[in-house]
mmCIF file of C-alpha atoms in Angstrom:
data_model
loop_
_atom_site.group_PDB
_atom_site.id
_atom_site.type_symbol
_atom_site.label_atom_id
_atom_site.label_comp_id
_atom_site.label_asym_id
_atom_site.label_seq_id
_atom_site.Cartn_x
_atom_site.Cartn_y
_atom_site.Cartn_z
ATOM 1 C CA UNK O 1 38.893 7.225 -11.716
ATOM 2 C CA UNK O 2 35.951 9.161 -13.083
ATOM 3 C CA UNK O 3 33.602 7.216 -10.830
ATOM 4 C CA UNK O 4 35.789 7.949 -7.782
ATOM 5 C CA UNK O 5 35.751 11.680 -8.535
ATOM 6 C CA UNK O 6 31.980 11.603 -8.922
ATOM 7 C CA UNK O 7 31.599 9.801 -5.612
ATOM 8 C CA UNK O 8 33.811 12.384 -3.923
ATOM 9 C CA UNK O 9 31.718 15.229 -5.319
ATOM 10 C CA UNK O 10 28.509 13.701 -3.995
ATOM 11 C CA UNK O 11 30.072 13.069 -0.586
ATOM 12 C CA UNK O 12 31.220 16.699 -0.363
ATOM 13 C CA UNK O 13 27.777 17.877 -1.483
ATOM 14 C CA UNK O 14 26.055 15.798 1.185
ATOM 15 C CA UNK O 15 28.361 16.857 4.028
ATOM 16 C CA UNK O 16 27.968 20.525 3.132
ATOM 17 C CA UNK O 17 24.178 20.171 3.466
ATOM 18 C CA UNK O 18 24.466 20.652 7.220
ATOM 19 C CA UNK O 19 26.099 24.094 6.963
ATOM 20 C CA UNK O 20 24.004 27.207 6.401
ATOM 21 C CA UNK O 21 24.700 30.692 5.173
ATOM 22 C CA UNK O 22 22.327 33.608 5.825
ATOM 23 C CA UNK O 23 21.957 35.368 2.491
ATOM 24 C CA UNK O 24 18.538 36.396 1.144
ATOM 25 C CA UNK O 25 16.975 33.837 3.432
ATOM 26 C CA UNK O 26 18.820 30.612 4.157
ATOM 27 C CA UNK O 27 21.411 29.313 1.706
ATOM 28 C CA UNK O 28 22.896 25.872 2.349
ATOM 29 C CA UNK O 29 26.595 25.485 1.549
ATOM 30 C CA UNK O 30 25.897 22.423 -0.583
ATOM 31 C CA UNK O 31 23.888 24.730 -2.850
ATOM 32 C CA UNK O 32 26.847 27.096 -3.116
ATOM 33 C CA UNK O 33 29.009 24.096 -4.024
ATOM 34 C CA UNK O 34 26.470 23.097 -6.683
ATOM 35 C CA UNK O 35 26.616 26.588 -8.211
ATOM 36 C CA UNK O 36 30.370 26.379 -8.802
ATOM 37 C CA UNK O 37 30.125 22.877 -10.255
ATOM 38 C CA UNK O 38 26.984 23.219 -12.367
ATOM 39 C CA UNK O 39 27.547 26.001 -14.835
ATOM 40 C CA UNK O 40 29.572 24.936 -17.822
ATOM 41 C CA UNK O 41 27.531 25.849 -20.891
ATOM 42 C CA UNK O 42 29.453 23.395 -23.067
ATOM 43 C CA UNK O 43 28.695 20.486 -20.737
ATOM 44 C CA UNK O 44 25.092 21.566 -20.264
ATOM 45 C CA UNK O 45 24.649 21.684 -24.045
ATOM 46 C CA UNK O 46 26.047 18.171 -24.290
ATOM 47 C CA UNK O 47 23.656 17.035 -21.557
ATOM 48 C CA UNK O 48 20.723 18.554 -23.427
ATOM 49 C CA UNK O 49 21.577 16.277 -26.370
ATOM 50 C CA UNK O 50 21.864 13.117 -24.260
ATOM 51 C CA UNK O 51 19.053 13.923 -21.814
ATOM 52 C CA UNK O 52 16.502 16.134 -23.626
ATOM 53 C CA UNK O 53 14.194 16.151 -20.598
ATOM 54 C CA UNK O 54 16.774 18.201 -18.708
ATOM 55 C CA UNK O 55 16.235 21.060 -21.148
ATOM 56 C CA UNK O 56 12.465 20.720 -20.798
ATOM 57 C CA UNK O 57 12.733 20.964 -17.018
ATOM 58 C CA UNK O 58 15.041 23.968 -17.282
ATOM 59 C CA UNK O 59 12.563 25.728 -19.581
ATOM 60 C CA UNK O 60 9.646 24.949 -17.239
ATOM 61 C CA UNK O 61 11.582 26.195 -14.196
ATOM 62 C CA UNK O 62 12.690 29.342 -16.044
ATOM 63 C CA UNK O 63 9.064 29.985 -17.015
ATOM 64 C CA UNK O 64 8.059 29.523 -13.375
ATOM 65 C CA UNK O 65 10.720 32.026 -12.303
ATOM 66 C CA UNK O 66 9.566 34.523 -14.953
ATOM 67 C CA UNK O 67 5.911 34.460 -13.912
ATOM 68 C CA UNK O 68 6.961 34.583 -10.252
ATOM 69 C CA UNK O 69 8.781 37.843 -10.963
ATOM 70 C CA UNK O 70 5.712 39.200 -12.746
ATOM 71 C CA UNK O 71 3.457 38.171 -9.857
ATOM 72 C CA UNK O 72 5.737 39.872 -7.332
ATOM 73 C CA UNK O 73 5.770 43.116 -9.311
ATOM 74 C CA UNK O 74 1.985 43.159 -9.713
ATOM 75 C CA UNK O 75 1.378 42.235 -6.056
ATOM 76 C CA UNK O 76 3.978 44.708 -4.748
ATOM 77 C CA UNK O 77 5.607 41.913 -2.778
ATOM 78 C CA UNK O 78 7.835 42.919 0.112
ATOM 79 C CA UNK O 79 11.430 43.187 -1.152
ATOM 80 C CA UNK O 80 12.811 40.555 1.223
ATOM 81 C CA UNK O 81 10.073 38.033 0.365
ATOM 82 C CA UNK O 82 10.466 38.786 -3.331
ATOM 83 C CA UNK O 83 14.217 38.141 -3.263
ATOM 84 C CA UNK O 84 13.726 34.985 -1.203
ATOM 85 C CA UNK O 85 11.257 33.677 -3.751
ATOM 86 C CA UNK O 86 13.496 34.430 -6.727
ATOM 87 C CA UNK O 87 16.549 33.012 -4.971
ATOM 88 C CA UNK O 88 14.718 29.777 -4.090
ATOM 89 C CA UNK O 89 13.712 29.177 -7.716
ATOM 90 C CA UNK O 90 17.185 30.050 -8.999
ATOM 91 C CA UNK O 91 18.718 27.603 -6.521
ATOM 92 C CA UNK O 92 16.201 24.958 -7.641
ATOM 93 C CA UNK O 93 17.412 25.351 -11.250
ATOM 94 C CA UNK O 94 21.007 25.023 -10.023
ATOM 95 C CA UNK O 95 20.159 21.890 -8.046
ATOM 96 C CA UNK O 96 18.490 20.245 -11.046
ATOM 97 C CA UNK O 97 21.568 21.045 -13.148
ATOM 98 C CA UNK O 98 23.963 19.669 -10.553
ATOM 99 C CA UNK O 99 22.043 16.439 -10.034
ATOM 100 C CA UNK O 100 21.645 15.789 -13.746
ATOM 101 C CA UNK O 101 25.383 16.240 -14.235
ATOM 102 C CA UNK O 102 26.216 13.931 -11.334
ATOM 103 C CA UNK O 103 23.909 11.095 -12.383
ATOM 104 C CA UNK O 104 24.911 11.475 -16.016
ATOM 105 C CA UNK O 105 28.497 10.671 -15.020
ATOM 106 C CA UNK O 106 27.284 7.494 -13.314
ATOM 107 C CA UNK O 107 23.977 6.683 -11.564
ATOM 108 C CA UNK O 108 26.009 4.716 -9.012
ATOM 109 C CA UNK O 109 26.907 7.974 -7.245
ATOM 110 C CA UNK O 110 23.515 7.577 -5.543
ATOM 111 C CA UNK O 111 25.184 4.945 -3.357
ATOM 112 C CA UNK O 112 27.957 7.337 -2.296
ATOM 113 C CA UNK O 113 25.317 10.001 -1.658
ATOM 114 C CA UNK O 114 23.275 7.731 0.631
ATOM 115 C CA UNK O 115 26.351 6.609 2.579
ATOM 116 C CA UNK O 116 27.397 10.230 3.020
ATOM 117 C CA UNK O 117 23.884 11.128 4.148
ATOM 118 C CA UNK O 118 23.991 8.462 6.868
ATOM 119 C CA UNK O 119 27.322 9.821 8.123
ATOM 120 C CA UNK O 120 26.154 13.436 7.948
ATOM 121 C CA UNK O 121 22.900 12.792 9.764
ATOM 122 C CA UNK O 122 24.617 10.834 12.522
ATOM 123 C CA UNK O 123 27.212 13.572 13.026
ATOM 124 C CA UNK O 124 25.113 16.697 12.517
ATOM 125 C CA UNK O 125 21.451 15.682 12.529
ATOM 126 C CA UNK O 126 18.620 16.889 10.303
ATOM 127 C CA UNK O 127 19.732 20.498 10.445
ATOM 128 C CA UNK O 128 17.862 21.652 7.368
ATOM 129 C CA UNK O 129 14.518 21.323 9.124
ATOM 130 C CA UNK O 130 13.093 24.612 10.303
ATOM 131 C CA UNK O 131 11.187 23.290 13.318
ATOM 132 C CA UNK O 132 12.432 23.713 16.835
ATOM 133 C CA UNK O 133 13.749 20.492 18.394
ATOM 134 C CA UNK O 134 11.812 20.904 21.599
ATOM 135 C CA UNK O 135 8.548 21.378 19.719
ATOM 136 C CA UNK O 136 9.231 18.257 17.671
ATOM 137 C CA UNK O 137 9.870 16.165 20.734
ATOM 138 C CA UNK O 138 6.602 17.355 22.219
ATOM 139 C CA UNK O 139 4.366 17.231 19.152
ATOM 140 C CA UNK O 140 5.785 14.444 16.984
ATOM 141 C CA UNK O 141 7.567 11.161 17.164
ATOM 142 C CA UNK O 142 11.317 11.567 17.672
ATOM 143 C CA UNK O 143 11.684 8.674 15.239
ATOM 144 C CA UNK O 144 10.236 10.789 12.416
ATOM 145 C CA UNK O 145 12.697 13.648 12.623
ATOM 146 C CA UNK O 146 15.809 12.179 14.200
ATOM 147 C CA UNK O 147 16.047 8.484 13.358
ATOM 148 C CA UNK O 148 14.079 7.888 10.146
ATOM 149 C CA UNK O 149 16.255 10.163 7.942
ATOM 150 C CA UNK O 150 19.164 7.872 8.855
ATOM 151 C CA UNK O 151 17.340 4.538 8.657
ATOM 152 C CA UNK O 152 15.716 5.471 5.318
ATOM 153 C CA UNK O 153 19.139 5.672 3.682
ATOM 154 C CA UNK O 154 20.349 2.508 5.417
ATOM 155 C CA UNK O 155 17.297 0.599 4.171
ATOM 156 C CA UNK O 156 17.851 1.833 0.612
ATOM 157 C CA UNK O 157 21.504 0.805 0.733
ATOM 158 C CA UNK O 158 20.489 -2.620 2.029
ATOM 159 C CA UNK O 159 17.840 -3.143 -0.641
ATOM 160 C CA UNK O 160 20.221 -1.916 -3.347
ATOM 161 C CA UNK O 161 22.672 -4.619 -2.253
ATOM 162 C CA UNK O 162 20.014 -7.335 -1.898
ATOM 163 C CA UNK O 163 18.444 -6.598 -5.268
ATOM 164 C CA UNK O 164 21.854 -6.544 -6.981
ATOM 165 C CA UNK O 165 22.334 -10.094 -5.630
ATOM 166 C CA UNK O 166 18.930 -11.097 -7.068
ATOM 167 C CA UNK O 167 17.414 -11.500 -3.616
ATOM 168 C CA UNK O 168 14.102 -10.083 -4.785
ATOM 169 C CA UNK O 169 11.925 -11.574 -2.037
ATOM 170 C CA UNK O 170 14.250 -10.314 0.664
ATOM 171 C CA UNK O 171 14.110 -6.837 -0.903
ATOM 172 C CA UNK O 172 10.322 -6.902 -0.744
ATOM 173 C CA UNK O 173 10.382 -8.198 2.833
ATOM 174 C CA UNK O 174 12.739 -5.431 3.967
ATOM 175 C CA UNK O 175 10.559 -2.740 2.389
ATOM 176 C CA UNK O 176 7.327 -4.103 3.864
ATOM 177 C CA UNK O 177 8.716 -4.763 7.356
ATOM 178 C CA UNK O 178 10.338 -1.345 7.498
ATOM 179 C CA UNK O 179 7.128 0.257 6.250
ATOM 180 C CA UNK O 180 5.122 -1.425 9.003
ATOM 181 C CA UNK O 181 7.702 -0.348 11.561
ATOM 182 C CA UNK O 182 7.421 3.291 10.417
ATOM 183 C CA UNK O 183 3.627 3.217 10.652
ATOM 184 C CA UNK O 184 3.889 1.707 14.135
ATOM 185 C CA UNK O 185 6.357 4.412 15.199
ATOM 186 C CA UNK O 186 4.062 7.279 14.176
ATOM 187 C CA UNK O 187 5.576 8.044 10.769
ATOM 188 C CA UNK O 188 2.625 6.954 8.684
ATOM 189 C CA UNK O 189 3.417 8.599 5.331
ATOM 190 C CA UNK O 190 6.988 7.282 5.264
ATOM 191 C CA UNK O 191 5.758 3.806 6.122
ATOM 192 C CA UNK O 192 3.211 3.845 3.311
ATOM 193 C CA UNK O 193 5.928 4.818 0.815
ATOM 194 C CA UNK O 194 7.871 1.669 1.625
ATOM 195 C CA UNK O 195 4.791 -0.556 1.823
ATOM 196 C CA UNK O 196 3.544 0.496 -1.607
ATOM 197 C CA UNK O 197 7.049 0.276 -3.092
ATOM 198 C CA UNK O 198 7.413 -3.251 -1.697
ATOM 199 C CA UNK O 199 4.099 -4.346 -3.222
ATOM 200 C CA UNK O 200 5.007 -2.870 -6.621
ATOM 201 C CA UNK O 201 8.331 -4.743 -6.625
ATOM 202 C CA UNK O 202 6.519 -7.922 -5.575
ATOM 203 C CA UNK O 203 4.034 -7.700 -8.452
ATOM 204 C CA UNK O 204 6.307 -5.940 -10.963
ATOM 205 C CA UNK O 205 6.199 -8.705 -13.578
ATOM 206 C CA UNK O 206 2.415 -8.936 -13.444
ATOM 207 C CA UNK O 207 2.233 -5.165 -14.037
ATOM 208 C CA UNK O 208 4.192 -5.426 -17.288
ATOM 209 C CA UNK O 209 1.491 -6.795 -19.589
ATOM 210 C CA UNK O 210 -1.708 -6.213 -17.655
ATOM 211 C CA UNK O 211 -4.902 -5.751 -19.673
ATOM 212 C CA UNK O 212 -7.348 -2.922 -18.944
ATOM 213 C CA UNK O 213 -9.821 -5.347 -17.340
ATOM 214 C CA UNK O 214 -7.144 -6.660 -14.995
ATOM 215 C CA UNK O 215 -6.017 -3.128 -14.164
ATOM 216 C CA UNK O 216 -9.580 -2.224 -13.176
ATOM 217 C CA UNK O 217 -9.902 -5.421 -11.147
ATOM 218 C CA UNK O 218 -6.572 -4.831 -9.439
ATOM 219 C CA UNK O 219 -7.527 -1.238 -8.637
ATOM 220 C CA UNK O 220 -10.765 -2.402 -7.006
ATOM 221 C CA UNK O 221 -8.963 -5.134 -5.073
ATOM 222 C CA UNK O 222 -6.289 -2.740 -3.833
ATOM 223 C CA UNK O 223 -8.910 -0.154 -2.869
ATOM 224 C CA UNK O 224 -11.012 -2.635 -0.896
ATOM 225 C CA UNK O 225 -7.971 -4.215 0.756
ATOM 226 C CA UNK O 226 -6.584 -0.817 1.695
ATOM 227 C CA UNK O 227 -9.883 0.255 3.285
ATOM 228 C CA UNK O 228 -10.092 -2.949 5.346
ATOM 229 C CA UNK O 229 -6.496 -2.627 6.534
ATOM 230 C CA UNK O 230 -7.045 1.077 7.228
ATOM 231 C CA UNK O 231 -10.030 0.289 9.457
ATOM 232 C CA UNK O 232 -7.955 -2.261 11.372
ATOM 233 C CA UNK O 233 -5.200 0.349 11.732
ATOM 234 C CA UNK O 234 -7.649 2.997 13.022
ATOM 235 C CA UNK O 235 -9.052 0.619 15.644
ATOM 236 C CA UNK O 236 -5.541 -0.282 16.800
ATOM 237 C CA UNK O 237 -4.465 3.377 17.045
ATOM 238 C CA UNK O 238 -7.597 4.536 18.850
ATOM 239 C CA UNK O 239 -7.241 1.696 21.362
ATOM 240 C CA UNK O 240 -3.632 2.740 22.019
ATOM 241 C CA UNK O 241 -2.161 -0.560 20.807
ATOM 242 C CA UNK O 242 -0.367 0.797 17.735
ATOM 243 C CA UNK O 243 0.688 3.921 15.869
ATOM 244 C CA UNK O 244 1.757 6.535 18.412
ATOM 245 C CA UNK O 245 0.219 9.543 20.156
ATOM 246 C CA UNK O 246 0.353 11.946 17.209
ATOM 247 C CA UNK O 247 -1.556 9.517 14.981
ATOM 248 C CA UNK O 248 -4.085 8.967 17.775
ATOM 249 C CA UNK O 249 -4.646 12.699 18.213
ATOM 250 C CA UNK O 250 -5.153 13.186 14.479
ATOM 251 C CA UNK O 251 -7.693 10.377 14.268
ATOM 252 C CA UNK O 252 -9.594 11.617 17.319
ATOM 253 C CA UNK O 253 -9.887 15.082 15.770
ATOM 254 C CA UNK O 254 -11.057 13.671 12.432
ATOM 255 C CA UNK O 255 -14.786 13.768 11.792
ATOM 256 C CA UNK O 256 -14.831 10.215 10.420
ATOM 257 C CA UNK O 257 -11.571 8.422 11.305
ATOM 258 C CA UNK O 258 -12.446 5.473 9.052
ATOM 259 C CA UNK O 259 -12.462 7.709 5.975
ATOM 260 C CA UNK O 260 -8.844 8.093 4.754
ATOM 261 C CA UNK O 261 -9.765 11.282 2.879
ATOM 262 C CA UNK O 262 -10.938 12.831 6.145
ATOM 263 C CA UNK O 263 -7.564 11.978 7.625
ATOM 264 C CA UNK O 264 -5.780 13.676 4.710
ATOM 265 C CA UNK O 265 -8.000 16.712 5.238
ATOM 266 C CA UNK O 266 -7.040 16.741 8.919
ATOM 267 C CA UNK O 267 -3.331 16.162 8.390
ATOM 268 C CA UNK O 268 -2.966 18.367 5.313
ATOM 269 C CA UNK O 269 -5.407 21.162 6.043
ATOM 270 C CA UNK O 270 -3.002 23.597 4.352
ATOM 271 C CA UNK O 271 -3.781 21.910 1.029
ATOM 272 C CA UNK O 272 -7.445 22.904 1.183
ATOM 273 C CA UNK O 273 -6.692 26.378 2.541
ATOM 274 C CA UNK O 274 -4.361 26.920 -0.427
ATOM 275 C CA UNK O 275 -7.258 26.148 -2.775
ATOM 276 C CA UNK O 276 -9.309 28.896 -1.124
ATOM 277 C CA UNK O 277 -6.403 31.346 -1.416
ATOM 278 C CA UNK O 278 -5.924 30.441 -5.094
ATOM 279 C CA UNK O 279 -9.585 31.264 -5.778
ATOM 280 C CA UNK O 280 -8.884 34.828 -4.652
ATOM 281 C CA UNK O 281 -5.958 35.294 -7.089
ATOM 282 C CA UNK O 282 -6.152 32.563 -9.739
ATOM 283 C CA UNK O 283 -4.280 34.294 -12.574
ATOM 284 C CA UNK O 284 -1.097 35.747 -11.039
ATOM 285 C CA UNK O 285 -1.239 34.361 -7.508
ATOM 286 C CA UNK O 286 -0.365 36.246 -4.329
ATOM 287 C CA UNK O 287 3.406 36.648 -4.863
ATOM 288 C CA UNK O 288 6.483 35.079 -3.225
ATOM 289 C CA UNK O 289 6.033 34.013 0.381
ATOM 290 C CA UNK O 290 2.601 35.595 0.307
ATOM 291 C CA UNK O 291 1.687 37.030 3.707
ATOM 292 C CA UNK O 292 -1.542 35.970 5.355
ATOM 293 C CA UNK O 293 -2.780 39.369 6.471
ATOM 294 C CA UNK O 294 -5.040 39.347 9.532
ATOM 295 C CA UNK O 295 -4.723 35.526 9.692
ATOM 296 C CA UNK O 296 -7.511 35.308 7.122
ATOM 297 C CA UNK O 297 -6.515 31.928 5.634
ATOM 298 C CA UNK O 298 -5.083 30.390 8.781
ATOM 299 C CA UNK O 299 -8.411 30.996 10.481
ATOM 300 C CA UNK O 300 -9.883 28.563 7.943
ATOM 301 C CA UNK O 301 -7.310 25.923 8.862
ATOM 302 C CA UNK O 302 -7.761 26.349 12.623
ATOM 303 C CA UNK O 303 -11.477 27.073 12.592
ATOM 304 C CA UNK O 304 -12.274 24.165 14.928
ATOM 305 C CA UNK O 305 -9.671 25.151 17.537
ATOM 306 C CA UNK O 306 -10.459 27.029 20.729
ATOM 307 C CA UNK O 307 -9.317 30.666 20.850
ATOM 308 C CA UNK O 308 -6.261 30.041 23.023
ATOM 309 C CA UNK O 309 -4.901 27.254 20.854
ATOM 310 C CA UNK O 310 -5.545 29.318 17.714
ATOM 311 C CA UNK O 311 -3.544 32.239 19.087
ATOM 312 C CA UNK O 312 -0.694 29.885 20.005
ATOM 313 C CA UNK O 313 -0.572 28.424 16.486
ATOM 314 C CA UNK O 314 -0.803 31.773 14.722
ATOM 315 C CA UNK O 315 1.780 33.442 16.925
ATOM 316 C CA UNK O 316 4.255 30.645 16.214
ATOM 317 C CA UNK O 317 3.486 30.753 12.479
ATOM 318 C CA UNK O 318 5.588 32.790 10.057
ATOM 319 C CA UNK O 319 2.552 34.602 8.678
ATOM 320 C CA UNK O 320 2.743 32.975 5.225
ATOM 321 C CA UNK O 321 -0.442 31.730 3.563
ATOM 322 C CA UNK O 322 -0.519 27.961 4.254
ATOM 323 C CA UNK O 323 -0.165 25.651 1.260
ATOM 324 C CA UNK O 324 2.072 22.594 1.952
ATOM 325 C CA UNK O 325 1.892 21.541 -1.703
ATOM 326 C CA UNK O 326 4.413 21.940 -4.498
ATOM 327 C CA UNK O 327 1.686 22.163 -7.142
ATOM 328 C CA UNK O 328 -0.687 24.432 -5.236
ATOM 329 C CA UNK O 329 2.197 26.427 -3.768
ATOM 330 C CA UNK O 330 3.353 27.247 -7.293
ATOM 331 C CA UNK O 331 -0.160 28.436 -8.181
ATOM 332 C CA UNK O 332 -0.520 30.333 -4.893
ATOM 333 C CA UNK O 333 2.742 32.240 -5.379
ATOM 334 C CA UNK O 334 3.030 32.599 -9.169
ATOM 335 C CA UNK O 335 -0.443 32.046 -10.590
ATOM 336 C CA UNK O 336 -1.780 29.508 -13.025
ATOM 337 C CA UNK O 337 1.286 29.537 -15.305
ATOM 338 C CA UNK O 338 3.519 28.602 -12.357
ATOM 339 C CA UNK O 339 1.138 25.759 -11.545
ATOM 340 C CA UNK O 340 1.150 24.524 -15.143
ATOM 341 C CA UNK O 341 4.973 24.608 -15.202
ATOM 342 C CA UNK O 342 5.156 22.417 -12.089
ATOM 343 C CA UNK O 343 2.383 20.153 -13.375
ATOM 344 C CA UNK O 344 4.309 19.718 -16.633
ATOM 345 C CA UNK O 345 7.438 18.613 -14.749
ATOM 346 C CA UNK O 346 5.378 16.271 -12.556
ATOM 347 C CA UNK O 347 3.647 14.671 -15.558
ATOM 348 C CA UNK O 348 6.927 14.334 -17.485
ATOM 349 C CA UNK O 349 8.691 12.572 -14.623
ATOM 350 C CA UNK O 350 5.790 10.217 -13.921
ATOM 351 C CA UNK O 351 5.757 9.129 -17.572
ATOM 352 C CA UNK O 352 9.454 8.249 -17.364
ATOM 353 C CA UNK O 353 9.051 6.568 -13.978
ATOM 354 C CA UNK O 354 6.081 4.409 -15.023
ATOM 355 C CA UNK O 355 7.995 3.378 -18.137
ATOM 356 C CA UNK O 356 10.901 2.218 -15.954
ATOM 357 C CA UNK O 357 8.670 0.405 -13.466
ATOM 358 C CA UNK O 358 7.291 -1.758 -16.305
ATOM 359 C CA UNK O 359 10.561 -2.077 -18.251
ATOM 360 C CA UNK O 360 12.154 -5.551 -17.866
ATOM 361 C CA UNK O 361 15.635 -4.057 -18.384
ATOM 362 C CA UNK O 362 15.092 -1.598 -15.531
ATOM 363 C CA UNK O 363 13.988 -4.534 -13.369
ATOM 364 C CA UNK O 364 17.386 -6.110 -13.907
ATOM 365 C CA UNK O 365 19.314 -3.109 -12.599
ATOM 366 C CA UNK O 366 20.153 -2.767 -8.874
ATOM 367 C CA UNK O 367 18.536 0.685 -9.029
ATOM 368 C CA UNK O 368 15.020 -0.706 -9.435
ATOM 369 C CA UNK O 369 13.997 -0.519 -5.733
ATOM 370 C CA UNK O 370 15.137 3.125 -5.655
ATOM 371 C CA UNK O 371 13.240 3.924 -8.864
ATOM 372 C CA UNK O 372 10.028 2.483 -7.415
ATOM 373 C CA UNK O 373 10.369 4.179 -4.042
ATOM 374 C CA UNK O 374 11.284 7.561 -5.551
ATOM 375 C CA UNK O 375 8.253 7.321 -7.846
ATOM 376 C CA UNK O 376 5.914 6.649 -4.918
ATOM 377 C CA UNK O 377 7.450 9.526 -2.976
ATOM 378 C CA UNK O 378 7.082 11.940 -5.895
ATOM 379 C CA UNK O 379 3.393 11.041 -6.262
ATOM 380 C CA UNK O 380 2.937 12.226 -2.661
ATOM 381 C CA UNK O 381 5.479 15.062 -2.626
ATOM 382 C CA UNK O 382 4.107 17.152 -5.487
ATOM 383 C CA UNK O 383 0.534 17.391 -4.103
ATOM 384 C CA UNK O 384 1.265 17.299 -0.366
ATOM 385 C CA UNK O 385 4.764 18.609 0.412
ATOM 386 C CA UNK O 386 5.841 22.262 0.683
ATOM 387 C CA UNK O 387 7.102 24.163 -2.361
ATOM 388 C CA UNK O 388 10.724 24.487 -1.056
ATOM 389 C CA UNK O 389 11.116 20.760 -1.773
ATOM 390 C CA UNK O 390 11.873 21.732 -5.384
ATOM 391 C CA UNK O 391 15.317 22.825 -4.206
ATOM 392 C CA UNK O 392 15.821 19.987 -1.714
ATOM 393 C CA UNK O 393 15.049 16.345 -2.416
ATOM 394 C CA UNK O 394 12.948 16.619 -5.613
ATOM 395 C CA UNK O 395 15.959 17.312 -7.911
ATOM 396 C CA UNK O 396 17.625 14.124 -6.626
ATOM 397 C CA UNK O 397 14.573 11.972 -7.368
ATOM 398 C CA UNK O 398 13.857 13.500 -10.767
ATOM 399 C CA UNK O 399 17.427 13.565 -12.088
ATOM 400 C CA UNK O 400 17.978 9.963 -10.970
ATOM 401 C CA UNK O 401 14.822 8.647 -12.650
ATOM 402 C CA UNK O 402 15.237 10.562 -15.902
ATOM 403 C CA UNK O 403 18.954 9.795 -16.239
ATOM 404 C CA UNK O 404 18.324 6.058 -15.929
ATOM 405 C CA UNK O 405 15.416 6.326 -18.375
ATOM 406 C CA UNK O 406 17.647 7.846 -21.051
ATOM 407 C CA UNK O 407 20.477 5.469 -20.252
ATOM 408 C CA UNK O 408 18.201 2.527 -21.032
ATOM 409 C CA UNK O 409 16.676 4.257 -24.061
ATOM 410 C CA UNK O 410 20.124 4.978 -25.499
ATOM 411 C CA UNK O 411 21.157 1.355 -24.922
ATOM 412 C CA UNK O 412 18.020 0.232 -26.737
ATOM 413 C CA UNK O 413 18.773 2.472 -29.715
ATOM 414 C CA UNK O 414 22.347 1.191 -29.869
ATOM 415 C CA UNK O 415 21.056 -2.417 -29.877
ATOM 416 C CA UNK O 416 18.750 -1.549 -32.790
ATOM 417 C CA UNK O 417 21.797 -0.398 -34.781
ATOM 418 C CA UNK O 418 23.624 -3.690 -34.331
ATOM 419 C CA UNK O 419 23.572 -6.075 -37.335
ATOM 420 C CA UNK O 420 21.231 -9.038 -37.154
ATOM 421 C CA UNK O 421 23.413 -12.126 -37.267
ATOM 422 C CA UNK O 422 20.467 -14.468 -37.105
#
């Protein structure tokens, strides 16, 4: 019965994610639901004992919130932006608490969550996105914003089932084929997540006991293979045979389309602009939702555009200094201590995730494909996704990975206590 109640809670949480409430910015009703369910100090204390990393994340997030407040006071941040920034970080702490509690009850609630997400997205769409639908249809692939959020969850449910039935090769095939489909339909980053996850699952046993020499050799092989495949991809996109119009436009505007780092620079220009903004206020940052006065930093991002296109982009922009990075966004808003707090969480989670990827017991659980995919996504999300992700999908990924890590660690400790009958 406990499992059924947990499933119901996750279903309610998911369905409420499509309803918004205007209060100090935008508050999603699922976050309100999480507030009422999360705060029981007795249960949180118990969780701290079973999952010590939860306490570490809470401390890091609280530190981030504290230095954000200090930065806002020093920078004389506009009251509305200041409250939005504080509210976002407070909600992020709530979301981490809620997700840790849910997965601690049973990691299997992830299945109920994904099913509920499919239903919600079919009924209500991706309502939490801030972009206008018409602009998306014109500028991006409809697959990316309307279809992929649904198919992503369906694919994960399918691979969860296949892997639980020990159909490992079919799991890999589904990941790789879906990844290729996403790349072909102009959703390159999503496709690469699934491609890399599929390859890791395929070679998971070889990764377990690999020597340093083999790791170096594998790294070189992967790097060379990736560059060759990337060149083939670029030729196919530029010739119009593959990849979509948005990918073609990006590659055409890139100085050297065969250099993947040039493509990242083109597609994530906000990342490099954020670095320039950080140089101007490295200690305490610019404050919550720091305004880009006189378009100073956006001019760097759009420096190669003609005047008319620049005006169009800046007029449609909210006026916030561009960052599009969780790590750099934390530094930009709250200074170096905020950055170090986020970096600490990132490093902590990656340690747990890499442990699970190489752990033979984790490989035997049906959650393994999700662990691998979530790890790949986190490696991209922290450097190259916007800071608000810390209150959206990041708590799901982190709580899931860390809860399973401690579940396996606790099982291992219990096995060590058993008498040796040999």
